[in-house]
Amino acid sequence: MREAFNAIVALLSTALQALHGMTGSYLLAIVLLTVGIRIVLHPLTRKSLNSMKAMQTLAPQMEVLRRKHKEDPRQLNVEVMNLYRANKVNPLGGCLPQLLQLPVLWALYAVLRQQGLFGGDTLFGIPLGNAPSLPDFIQHPLLVLLPLLSGLTTYWQQKTSMAASMTDPQQARTMLIIMPLMIAWFATKFPVALSVYWISSTVLYVIEYYIVVGPPKGGGVAPPREQRKAAKALRAPGSQGAR
């Protein structure tokens, strides 16, 4: 397992050096490498997003079932699984492809943390391999764009994907606050190269989402009209929620 991970790290390092040789810029090389990785992993991302899209379609019926069986969690689980089976939706379909991508993303993270990798290349006056410090932010005010863009792109990603995957408004609001702030804080502690990668990768993911799923259709909680339609469908004879 360790050997496979090291092989991926070596491959990504070689690719980064090759892109640097072509462009003469490590900054551009990081962005191009990120694009290449997202293209290679797109079949897995597409599978995950298609599962997310299917879950989004079922969101109104899921909300109706939660309201109907809020006092009976066991029956709720039964009804939810029946709903999944009836619509041929795998609730893990969005998670497994993401897990398969993690070794590659961790390997890229390991590559970008290598000391002395980027020579003298800088962004806003800070070497790509360095983490910005408070004096750096004071001396180079434009550095604030790194945590700002890291947080904003994370918020964009969260808001986009939660439209398909969350039905709890309170949980969604909490995640929309916590995750962007946490990533923005990380951007002040990690090497500049990692922030460039994170911003690029997040923007590309949202683009993939729009291509596969389409524009978000709300926050995931079914509006009243959709809930009434879903409730009527569930009460119809032969439906999995009918008694």
PDB file of C-alpha atoms in Angstrom:
ATOM      1  CA  MET A   1       0.000   0.000   0.000  1.00  0.00           C
ATOM      2  CA  ARG A   2       2.802   2.373   0.935  1.00  0.00           C
ATOM      3  CA  GLU A   3       4.675   1.472  -2.242  1.00  0.00           C
ATOM      4  CA  ALA A   4       1.611   2.297  -4.357  1.00  0.00           C
ATOM      5  CA  PHE A   5       1.200   5.649  -2.625  1.00  0.00           C
ATOM      6  CA  ASN A   6       4.887   6.482  -3.146  1.00  0.00           C
ATOM      7  CA  ALA A   7       4.528   5.549  -6.820  1.00  0.00           C
ATOM      8  CA  ILE A   8       1.644   8.008  -7.197  1.00  0.00           C
ATOM      9  CA  VAL A   9       3.685  10.709  -5.451  1.00  0.00           C
ATOM     10  CA  ALA A  10       6.620  10.075  -7.798  1.00  0.00           C
ATOM     11  CA  LEU A  11       4.330  10.170 -10.861  1.00  0.00           C
ATOM     12  CA  LEU A  12       2.756  13.471  -9.801  1.00  0.00           C
ATOM     13  CA  SER A  13       6.170  14.964  -9.016  1.00  0.00           C
ATOM     14  CA  THR A  14       7.394  13.988 -12.479  1.00  0.00           C
ATOM     15  CA  ALA A  15       4.257  15.455 -14.080  1.00  0.00           C
ATOM     16  CA  LEU A  16       4.676  18.708 -12.138  1.00  0.00           C
ATOM     17  CA  GLN A  17       8.308  19.018 -13.220  1.00  0.00           C
ATOM     18  CA  ALA A  18       7.360  18.307 -16.841  1.00  0.00           C
ATOM     19  CA  LEU A  19       4.658  20.996 -16.771  1.00  0.00           C
ATOM     20  CA  HIS A  20       7.114  23.421 -15.208  1.00  0.00           C
ATOM     21  CA  GLY A  21       9.545  22.670 -18.003  1.00  0.00           C
ATOM     22  CA  MET A  22       6.821  23.463 -20.546  1.00  0.00           C
ATOM     23  CA  THR A  23       5.499  26.630 -18.915  1.00  0.00           C
ATOM     24  CA  GLY A  24       8.479  27.960 -16.959  1.00  0.00           C
ATOM     25  CA  SER A  25       6.165  28.636 -14.018  1.00  0.00           C
ATOM     26  CA  TYR A  26       5.419  26.373 -11.055  1.00  0.00           C
ATOM     27  CA  LEU A  27       2.284  28.389 -10.370  1.00  0.00           C
ATOM     28  CA  LEU A  28       0.872  27.608 -13.814  1.00  0.00           C
ATOM     29  CA  ALA A  29       2.192  24.049 -13.551  1.00  0.00           C
ATOM     30  CA  ILE A  30       0.183  23.491 -10.344  1.00  0.00           C
ATOM     31  CA  VAL A  31      -3.000  24.754 -12.000  1.00  0.00           C
ATOM     32  CA  LEU A  32      -2.446  22.598 -15.111  1.00  0.00           C
ATOM     33  CA  LEU A  33      -1.639  19.537 -13.003  1.00  0.00           C
ATOM     34  CA  THR A  34      -4.840  20.109 -11.022  1.00  0.00           C
ATOM     35  CA  VAL A  35      -6.808  20.306 -14.286  1.00  0.00           C
ATOM     36  CA  GLY A  36      -5.179  17.097 -15.496  1.00  0.00           C
ATOM     37  CA  ILE A  37      -5.983  15.259 -12.265  1.00  0.00           C
ATOM     38  CA  ARG A  38      -9.606  16.384 -12.363  1.00  0.00           C
ATOM     39  CA  ILE A  39      -9.892  15.183 -15.972  1.00  0.00           C
ATOM     40  CA  VAL A  40      -8.434  11.765 -15.086  1.00  0.00           C
ATOM     41  CA  LEU A  41     -10.711  11.449 -12.049  1.00  0.00           C
ATOM     42  CA  HIS A  42     -13.777  12.818 -13.834  1.00  0.00           C
ATOM     43  CA  PRO A  43     -15.384   9.384 -14.453  1.00  0.00           C
ATOM     44  CA  LEU A  44     -15.396   8.819 -10.678  1.00  0.00           C
ATOM     45  CA  THR A  45     -16.597  12.355 -10.045  1.00  0.00           C
ATOM     46  CA  ARG A  46     -19.355  11.923 -12.631  1.00  0.00           C
ATOM     47  CA  LYS A  47     -20.501   8.707 -10.960  1.00  0.00           C
ATOM     48  CA  SER A  48     -20.590  10.461  -7.590  1.00  0.00           C
ATOM     49  CA  LEU A  49     -22.449  13.470  -8.993  1.00  0.00           C
ATOM     50  CA  ASN A  50     -24.997  11.301 -10.810  1.00  0.00           C
ATOM     51  CA  SER A  51     -25.740   9.603  -7.499  1.00  0.00           C
ATOM     52  CA  MET A  52     -26.050  13.036  -5.915  1.00  0.00           C
ATOM     53  CA  LYS A  53     -28.437  14.068  -8.679  1.00  0.00           C
ATOM     54  CA  ALA A  54     -30.598  11.014  -8.026  1.00  0.00           C
ATOM     55  CA  MET A  55     -30.677  11.861  -4.317  1.00  0.00           C
ATOM     56  CA  GLN A  56     -31.688  15.414  -5.194  1.00  0.00           C
ATOM     57  CA  THR A  57     -34.640  14.077  -7.177  1.00  0.00           C
ATOM     58  CA  LEU A  58     -35.796  12.083  -4.155  1.00  0.00           C
ATOM     59  CA  ALA A  59     -35.371  14.983  -1.703  1.00  0.00           C
ATOM     60  CA  PRO A  60     -39.074  15.967  -1.605  1.00  0.00           C
ATOM     61  CA  GLN A  61     -40.192  12.384  -0.909  1.00  0.00           C
ATOM     62  CA  MET A  62     -37.437  11.955   1.683  1.00  0.00           C
ATOM     63  CA  GLU A  63     -38.651  15.037   3.522  1.00  0.00           C
ATOM     64  CA  VAL A  64     -42.228  13.749   3.502  1.00  0.00           C
ATOM     65  CA  LEU A  65     -41.087  10.417   4.961  1.00  0.00           C
ATOM     66  CA  ARG A  66     -39.083  12.184   7.675  1.00  0.00           C
ATOM     67  CA  ARG A  67     -42.116  14.206   8.695  1.00  0.00           C
ATOM     68  CA  LYS A  68     -44.441  11.208   8.536  1.00  0.00           C
ATOM     69  CA  HIS A  69     -42.202   8.894  10.609  1.00  0.00           C
ATOM     70  CA  LYS A  70     -40.399  11.402  12.820  1.00  0.00           C
ATOM     71  CA  GLU A  71     -41.541   9.471  15.899  1.00  0.00           C
ATOM     72  CA  ASP A  72     -40.548   6.083  14.501  1.00  0.00           C
ATOM     73  CA  PRO A  73     -36.907   6.023  13.300  1.00  0.00           C
ATOM     74  CA  ARG A  74     -36.997   2.287  12.578  1.00  0.00           C
ATOM     75  CA  GLN A  75     -39.973   2.583  10.264  1.00  0.00           C
ATOM     76  CA  LEU A  76     -38.378   5.650   8.678  1.00  0.00           C
ATOM     77  CA  ASN A  77     -35.296   3.599   7.808  1.00  0.00           C
ATOM     78  CA  VAL A  78     -37.469   0.887   6.271  1.00  0.00           C
ATOM     79  CA  GLU A  79     -39.419   3.403   4.180  1.00  0.00           C
ATOM     80  CA  VAL A  80     -36.261   5.200   3.076  1.00  0.00           C
ATOM     81  CA  MET A  81     -34.629   1.955   1.940  1.00  0.00           C
ATOM     82  CA  ASN A  82     -37.826   1.034   0.078  1.00  0.00           C
ATOM     83  CA  LEU A  83     -37.701   4.426  -1.622  1.00  0.00           C
ATOM     84  CA  TYR A  84     -34.079   3.861  -2.638  1.00  0.00           C
ATOM     85  CA  ARG A  85     -34.821   0.388  -3.994  1.00  0.00           C
ATOM     86  CA  ALA A  86     -37.894   1.535  -5.905  1.00  0.00           C
ATOM     87  CA  ASN A  87     -35.869   4.249  -7.624  1.00  0.00           C
ATOM     88  CA  LYS A  88     -32.673   2.142  -7.981  1.00  0.00           C
ATOM     89  CA  VAL A  89     -30.627   4.645  -5.991  1.00  0.00           C
ATOM     90  CA  ASN A  90     -27.549   3.592  -4.033  1.00  0.00           C
ATOM     91  CA  PRO A  91     -27.119   5.912  -1.020  1.00  0.00           C
ATOM     92  CA  LEU A  92     -23.397   5.075  -1.005  1.00  0.00           C
ATOM     93  CA  GLY A  93     -23.034   5.817  -4.697  1.00  0.00           C
ATOM     94  CA  GLY A  94     -21.819   9.331  -3.991  1.00  0.00           C
ATOM     95  CA  CYS A  95     -19.307   8.327  -1.318  1.00  0.00           C
ATOM     96  CA  LEU A  96     -17.428   5.394  -2.830  1.00  0.00           C
ATOM     97  CA  PRO A  97     -16.133   7.258  -5.919  1.00  0.00           C
ATOM     98  CA  GLN A  98     -14.949  10.054  -3.627  1.00  0.00           C
ATOM     99  CA  LEU A  99     -13.060   7.569  -1.450  1.00  0.00           C
ATOM    100  CA  LEU A 100     -11.335   6.095  -4.507  1.00  0.00           C
ATOM    101  CA  GLN A 101     -10.011   9.565  -5.349  1.00  0.00           C
ATOM    102  CA  LEU A 102      -8.461  10.178  -1.937  1.00  0.00           C
ATOM    103  CA  PRO A 103      -5.111   8.388  -2.527  1.00  0.00           C
ATOM    104  CA  VAL A 104      -4.434  10.589  -5.569  1.00  0.00           C
ATOM    105  CA  LEU A 105      -5.414  13.772  -3.734  1.00  0.00           C
ATOM    106  CA  TRP A 106      -3.318  12.823  -0.693  1.00  0.00           C
ATOM    107  CA  ALA A 107      -0.378  12.100  -2.986  1.00  0.00           C
ATOM    108  CA  LEU A 108      -0.703  15.531  -4.600  1.00  0.00           C
ATOM    109  CA  TYR A 109      -0.865  17.060  -1.133  1.00  0.00           C
ATOM    110  CA  ALA A 110       2.392  15.257  -0.281  1.00  0.00           C
ATOM    111  CA  VAL A 111       4.017  16.527  -3.491  1.00  0.00           C
ATOM    112  CA  LEU A 112       3.088  20.150  -2.870  1.00  0.00           C
ATOM    113  CA  ARG A 113       4.453  20.025   0.676  1.00  0.00           C
ATOM    114  CA  GLN A 114       7.948  19.022  -0.453  1.00  0.00           C
ATOM    115  CA  GLN A 115      10.576  21.492   0.701  1.00  0.00           C
ATOM    116  CA  GLY A 116      12.617  23.262  -1.976  1.00  0.00           C
ATOM    117  CA  LEU A 117      10.449  21.939  -4.801  1.00  0.00           C
ATOM    118  CA  PHE A 118       9.515  25.290  -6.329  1.00  0.00           C
ATOM    119  CA  GLY A 119      12.908  26.959  -6.585  1.00  0.00           C
ATOM    120  CA  GLY A 120      12.497  30.725  -6.469  1.00  0.00           C
ATOM    121  CA  ASP A 121       8.891  30.879  -7.710  1.00  0.00           C
ATOM    122  CA  THR A 122       6.710  33.144  -5.585  1.00  0.00           C
ATOM    123  CA  LEU A 123       3.145  34.413  -5.370  1.00  0.00           C
ATOM    124  CA  PHE A 124       2.599  37.923  -4.032  1.00  0.00           C
ATOM    125  CA  GLY A 125       6.223  37.883  -2.922  1.00  0.00           C
ATOM    126  CA  ILE A 126       6.030  34.631  -0.914  1.00  0.00           C
ATOM    127  CA  PRO A 127       7.772  31.410  -2.061  1.00  0.00           C
ATOM    128  CA  LEU A 128       5.241  28.786  -3.157  1.00  0.00           C
ATOM    129  CA  GLY A 129       6.652  26.285  -0.663  1.00  0.00           C
ATOM    130  CA  ASN A 130       6.253  28.631   2.328  1.00  0.00           C
ATOM    131  CA  ALA A 131       3.268  29.186   4.566  1.00  0.00           C
ATOM    132  CA  PRO A 132       2.496  32.909   4.924  1.00  0.00           C
ATOM    133  CA  SER A 133       3.078  34.487   8.336  1.00  0.00           C
ATOM    134  CA  LEU A 134       1.472  37.554   9.878  1.00  0.00           C
ATOM    135  CA  PRO A 135       4.385  39.819   8.828  1.00  0.00           C
ATOM    136  CA  ASP A 136       3.987  38.463   5.283  1.00  0.00           C
ATOM    137  CA  PHE A 137       0.337  39.542   5.213  1.00  0.00           C
ATOM    138  CA  ILE A 138       1.333  42.990   6.451  1.00  0.00           C
ATOM    139  CA  GLN A 139       4.160  43.345   3.939  1.00  0.00           C
ATOM    140  CA  HIS A 140       2.193  41.818   1.032  1.00  0.00           C
ATOM    141  CA  PRO A 141      -1.515  42.735   1.534  1.00  0.00           C
ATOM    142  CA  LEU A 142      -2.546  40.846  -1.631  1.00  0.00           C
ATOM    143  CA  LEU A 143      -1.751  37.609   0.225  1.00  0.00           C
ATOM    144  CA  VAL A 144      -5.129  37.987   1.918  1.00  0.00           C
ATOM    145  CA  LEU A 145      -6.610  36.822  -1.397  1.00  0.00           C
ATOM    146  CA  LEU A 146      -5.409  33.259  -0.669  1.00  0.00           C
ATOM    147  CA  PRO A 147      -7.482  32.615   2.487  1.00  0.00           C
ATOM    148  CA  LEU A 148     -10.293  34.758   1.078  1.00  0.00           C
ATOM    149  CA  LEU A 149     -10.531  32.821  -2.195  1.00  0.00           C
ATOM    150  CA  SER A 150     -10.013  29.499  -0.392  1.00  0.00           C
ATOM    151  CA  GLY A 151     -12.970  30.288   1.876  1.00  0.00           C
ATOM    152  CA  LEU A 152     -15.190  31.681  -0.874  1.00  0.00           C
ATOM    153  CA  THR A 153     -14.612  28.789  -3.280  1.00  0.00           C
ATOM    154  CA  THR A 154     -15.261  26.325  -0.439  1.00  0.00           C
ATOM    155  CA  TYR A 155     -18.519  28.151   0.352  1.00  0.00           C
ATOM    156  CA  TRP A 156     -19.466  27.967  -3.332  1.00  0.00           C
ATOM    157  CA  GLN A 157     -18.721  24.250  -3.431  1.00  0.00           C
ATOM    158  CA  GLN A 158     -20.609  23.558  -0.204  1.00  0.00           C
ATOM    159  CA  LYS A 159     -23.639  25.569  -1.259  1.00  0.00           C
ATOM    160  CA  THR A 160     -23.699  23.885  -4.666  1.00  0.00           C
ATOM    161  CA  SER A 161     -23.355  20.290  -3.452  1.00  0.00           C
ATOM    162  CA  MET A 162     -25.628  20.714  -0.426  1.00  0.00           C
ATOM    163  CA  ALA A 163     -28.476  21.599  -2.767  1.00  0.00           C
ATOM    164  CA  ALA A 164     -28.462  17.934  -3.756  1.00  0.00           C
ATOM    165  CA  SER A 165     -27.421  16.194  -0.565  1.00  0.00           C
ATOM    166  CA  MET A 166     -28.865  17.941   2.503  1.00  0.00           C
ATOM    167  CA  THR A 167     -32.417  18.173   3.731  1.00  0.00           C
ATOM    168  CA  ASP A 168     -31.689  19.689   7.156  1.00  0.00           C
ATOM    169  CA  PRO A 169     -31.560  23.510   6.805  1.00  0.00           C
ATOM    170  CA  GLN A 170     -29.886  24.004  10.195  1.00  0.00           C
ATOM    171  CA  GLN A 171     -27.154  21.481   9.388  1.00  0.00           C
ATOM    172  CA  ALA A 172     -26.634  23.068   5.975  1.00  0.00           C
ATOM    173  CA  ARG A 173     -26.295  26.561   7.459  1.00  0.00           C
ATOM    174  CA  THR A 174     -23.798  25.288  10.039  1.00  0.00           C
ATOM    175  CA  MET A 175     -21.649  23.579   7.415  1.00  0.00           C
ATOM    176  CA  LEU A 176     -21.781  26.646   5.165  1.00  0.00           C
ATOM    177  CA  ILE A 177     -20.245  28.673   7.991  1.00  0.00           C
ATOM    178  CA  ILE A 178     -17.789  26.193   9.506  1.00  0.00           C
ATOM    179  CA  MET A 179     -16.164  24.683   6.410  1.00  0.00           C
ATOM    180  CA  PRO A 180     -15.260  27.920   4.571  1.00  0.00           C
ATOM    181  CA  LEU A 181     -13.874  29.473   7.768  1.00  0.00           C
ATOM    182  CA  MET A 182     -11.853  26.356   8.523  1.00  0.00           C
ATOM    183  CA  ILE A 183     -10.382  26.189   5.004  1.00  0.00           C
ATOM    184  CA  ALA A 184      -9.612  29.919   5.061  1.00  0.00           C
ATOM    185  CA  TRP A 185      -7.736  29.421   8.328  1.00  0.00           C
ATOM    186  CA  PHE A 186      -5.825  26.452   6.866  1.00  0.00           C
ATOM    187  CA  ALA A 187      -4.774  28.701   3.976  1.00  0.00           C
ATOM    188  CA  THR A 188      -2.871  30.858   6.464  1.00  0.00           C
ATOM    189  CA  LYS A 189      -0.974  27.819   7.787  1.00  0.00           C
ATOM    190  CA  PHE A 190      -0.253  25.719   4.692  1.00  0.00           C
ATOM    191  CA  PRO A 191       2.232  26.407   1.873  1.00  0.00           C
ATOM    192  CA  VAL A 192       1.034  28.852  -0.770  1.00  0.00           C
ATOM    193  CA  ALA A 193       1.137  26.061  -3.390  1.00  0.00           C
ATOM    194  CA  LEU A 194      -1.532  24.126  -1.484  1.00  0.00           C
ATOM    195  CA  SER A 195      -3.854  27.127  -1.455  1.00  0.00           C
ATOM    196  CA  VAL A 196      -3.397  27.523  -5.217  1.00  0.00           C
ATOM    197  CA  TYR A 197      -4.233  23.834  -5.654  1.00  0.00           C
ATOM    198  CA  TRP A 198      -7.278  24.026  -3.361  1.00  0.00           C
ATOM    199  CA  ILE A 199      -8.753  27.068  -5.109  1.00  0.00           C
ATOM    200  CA  SER A 200      -8.186  25.556  -8.569  1.00  0.00           C
ATOM    201  CA  SER A 201      -9.543  22.132  -7.631  1.00  0.00           C
ATOM    202  CA  THR A 202     -12.629  23.545  -5.916  1.00  0.00           C
ATOM    203  CA  VAL A 203     -13.541  25.746  -8.872  1.00  0.00           C
ATOM    204  CA  LEU A 204     -13.098  22.796 -11.240  1.00  0.00           C
ATOM    205  CA  TYR A 205     -15.314  20.585  -9.050  1.00  0.00           C
ATOM    206  CA  VAL A 206     -18.123  23.143  -9.160  1.00  0.00           C
ATOM    207  CA  ILE A 207     -17.784  23.340 -12.950  1.00  0.00           C
ATOM    208  CA  GLU A 208     -18.062  19.535 -13.095  1.00  0.00           C
ATOM    209  CA  TYR A 209     -21.151  19.734 -10.884  1.00  0.00           C
ATOM    210  CA  TYR A 210     -22.838  22.204 -13.225  1.00  0.00           C
ATOM    211  CA  ILE A 211     -21.979  20.041 -16.237  1.00  0.00           C
ATOM    212  CA  VAL A 212     -23.269  16.773 -14.719  1.00  0.00           C
ATOM    213  CA  VAL A 213     -26.039  17.850 -12.342  1.00  0.00           C
ATOM    214  CA  GLY A 214     -26.932  21.301 -13.593  1.00  0.00           C
ATOM    215  CA  PRO A 215     -27.566  24.470 -11.589  1.00  0.00           C
ATOM    216  CA  PRO A 216     -28.590  23.912  -7.937  1.00  0.00           C
ATOM    217  CA  LYS A 217     -32.336  23.873  -7.380  1.00  0.00           C
ATOM    218  CA  GLY A 218     -32.464  25.100  -3.817  1.00  0.00           C
ATOM    219  CA  GLY A 219     -31.246  24.023  -0.438  1.00  0.00           C
ATOM    220  CA  GLY A 220     -32.410  20.420  -0.528  1.00  0.00           C
ATOM    221  CA  VAL A 221     -35.547  20.817   1.633  1.00  0.00           C
ATOM    222  CA  ALA A 222     -38.628  20.279  -0.446  1.00  0.00           C
ATOM    223  CA  PRO A 223     -40.844  23.364  -0.775  1.00  0.00           C
ATOM    224  CA  PRO A 224     -44.475  22.905   0.381  1.00  0.00           C
ATOM    225  CA  ARG A 225     -45.854  22.313  -3.104  1.00  0.00           C
ATOM    226  CA  GLU A 226     -43.284  19.589  -3.818  1.00  0.00           C
ATOM    227  CA  GLN A 227     -43.930  18.061  -0.406  1.00  0.00           C
ATOM    228  CA  ARG A 228     -47.663  17.848  -1.157  1.00  0.00           C
ATOM    229  CA  LYS A 229     -46.955  16.183  -4.499  1.00  0.00           C
ATOM    230  CA  ALA A 230     -44.559  13.729  -2.875  1.00  0.00           C
ATOM    231  CA  ALA A 231     -47.028  12.981  -0.071  1.00  0.00           C
ATOM    232  CA  LYS A 232     -49.761  12.283  -2.624  1.00  0.00           C
ATOM    233  CA  ALA A 233     -47.435   9.954  -4.529  1.00  0.00           C
ATOM    234  CA  LEU A 234     -46.488   8.097  -1.355  1.00  0.00           C
ATOM    235  CA  ARG A 235     -50.150   7.604  -0.431  1.00  0.00           C
ATOM    236  CA  ALA A 236     -50.987   6.278  -3.872  1.00  0.00           C
ATOM    237  CA  PRO A 237     -51.802   2.540  -4.069  1.00  0.00           C
ATOM    238  CA  GLY A 238     -48.721   0.432  -4.708  1.00  0.00           C
ATOM    239  CA  SER A 239     -46.224   3.090  -3.583  1.00  0.00           C
ATOM    240  CA  GLN A 240     -43.521   2.046  -1.106  1.00  0.00           C
ATOM    241  CA  GLY A 241     -44.826   4.528   1.472  1.00  0.00           C
ATOM    242  CA  ALA A 242     -48.498   3.483   1.211  1.00  0.00           C
ATOM    243  CA  ARG A 243     -50.074   1.527   4.006  1.00  0.00           C
TER     244      ARG A 243
END
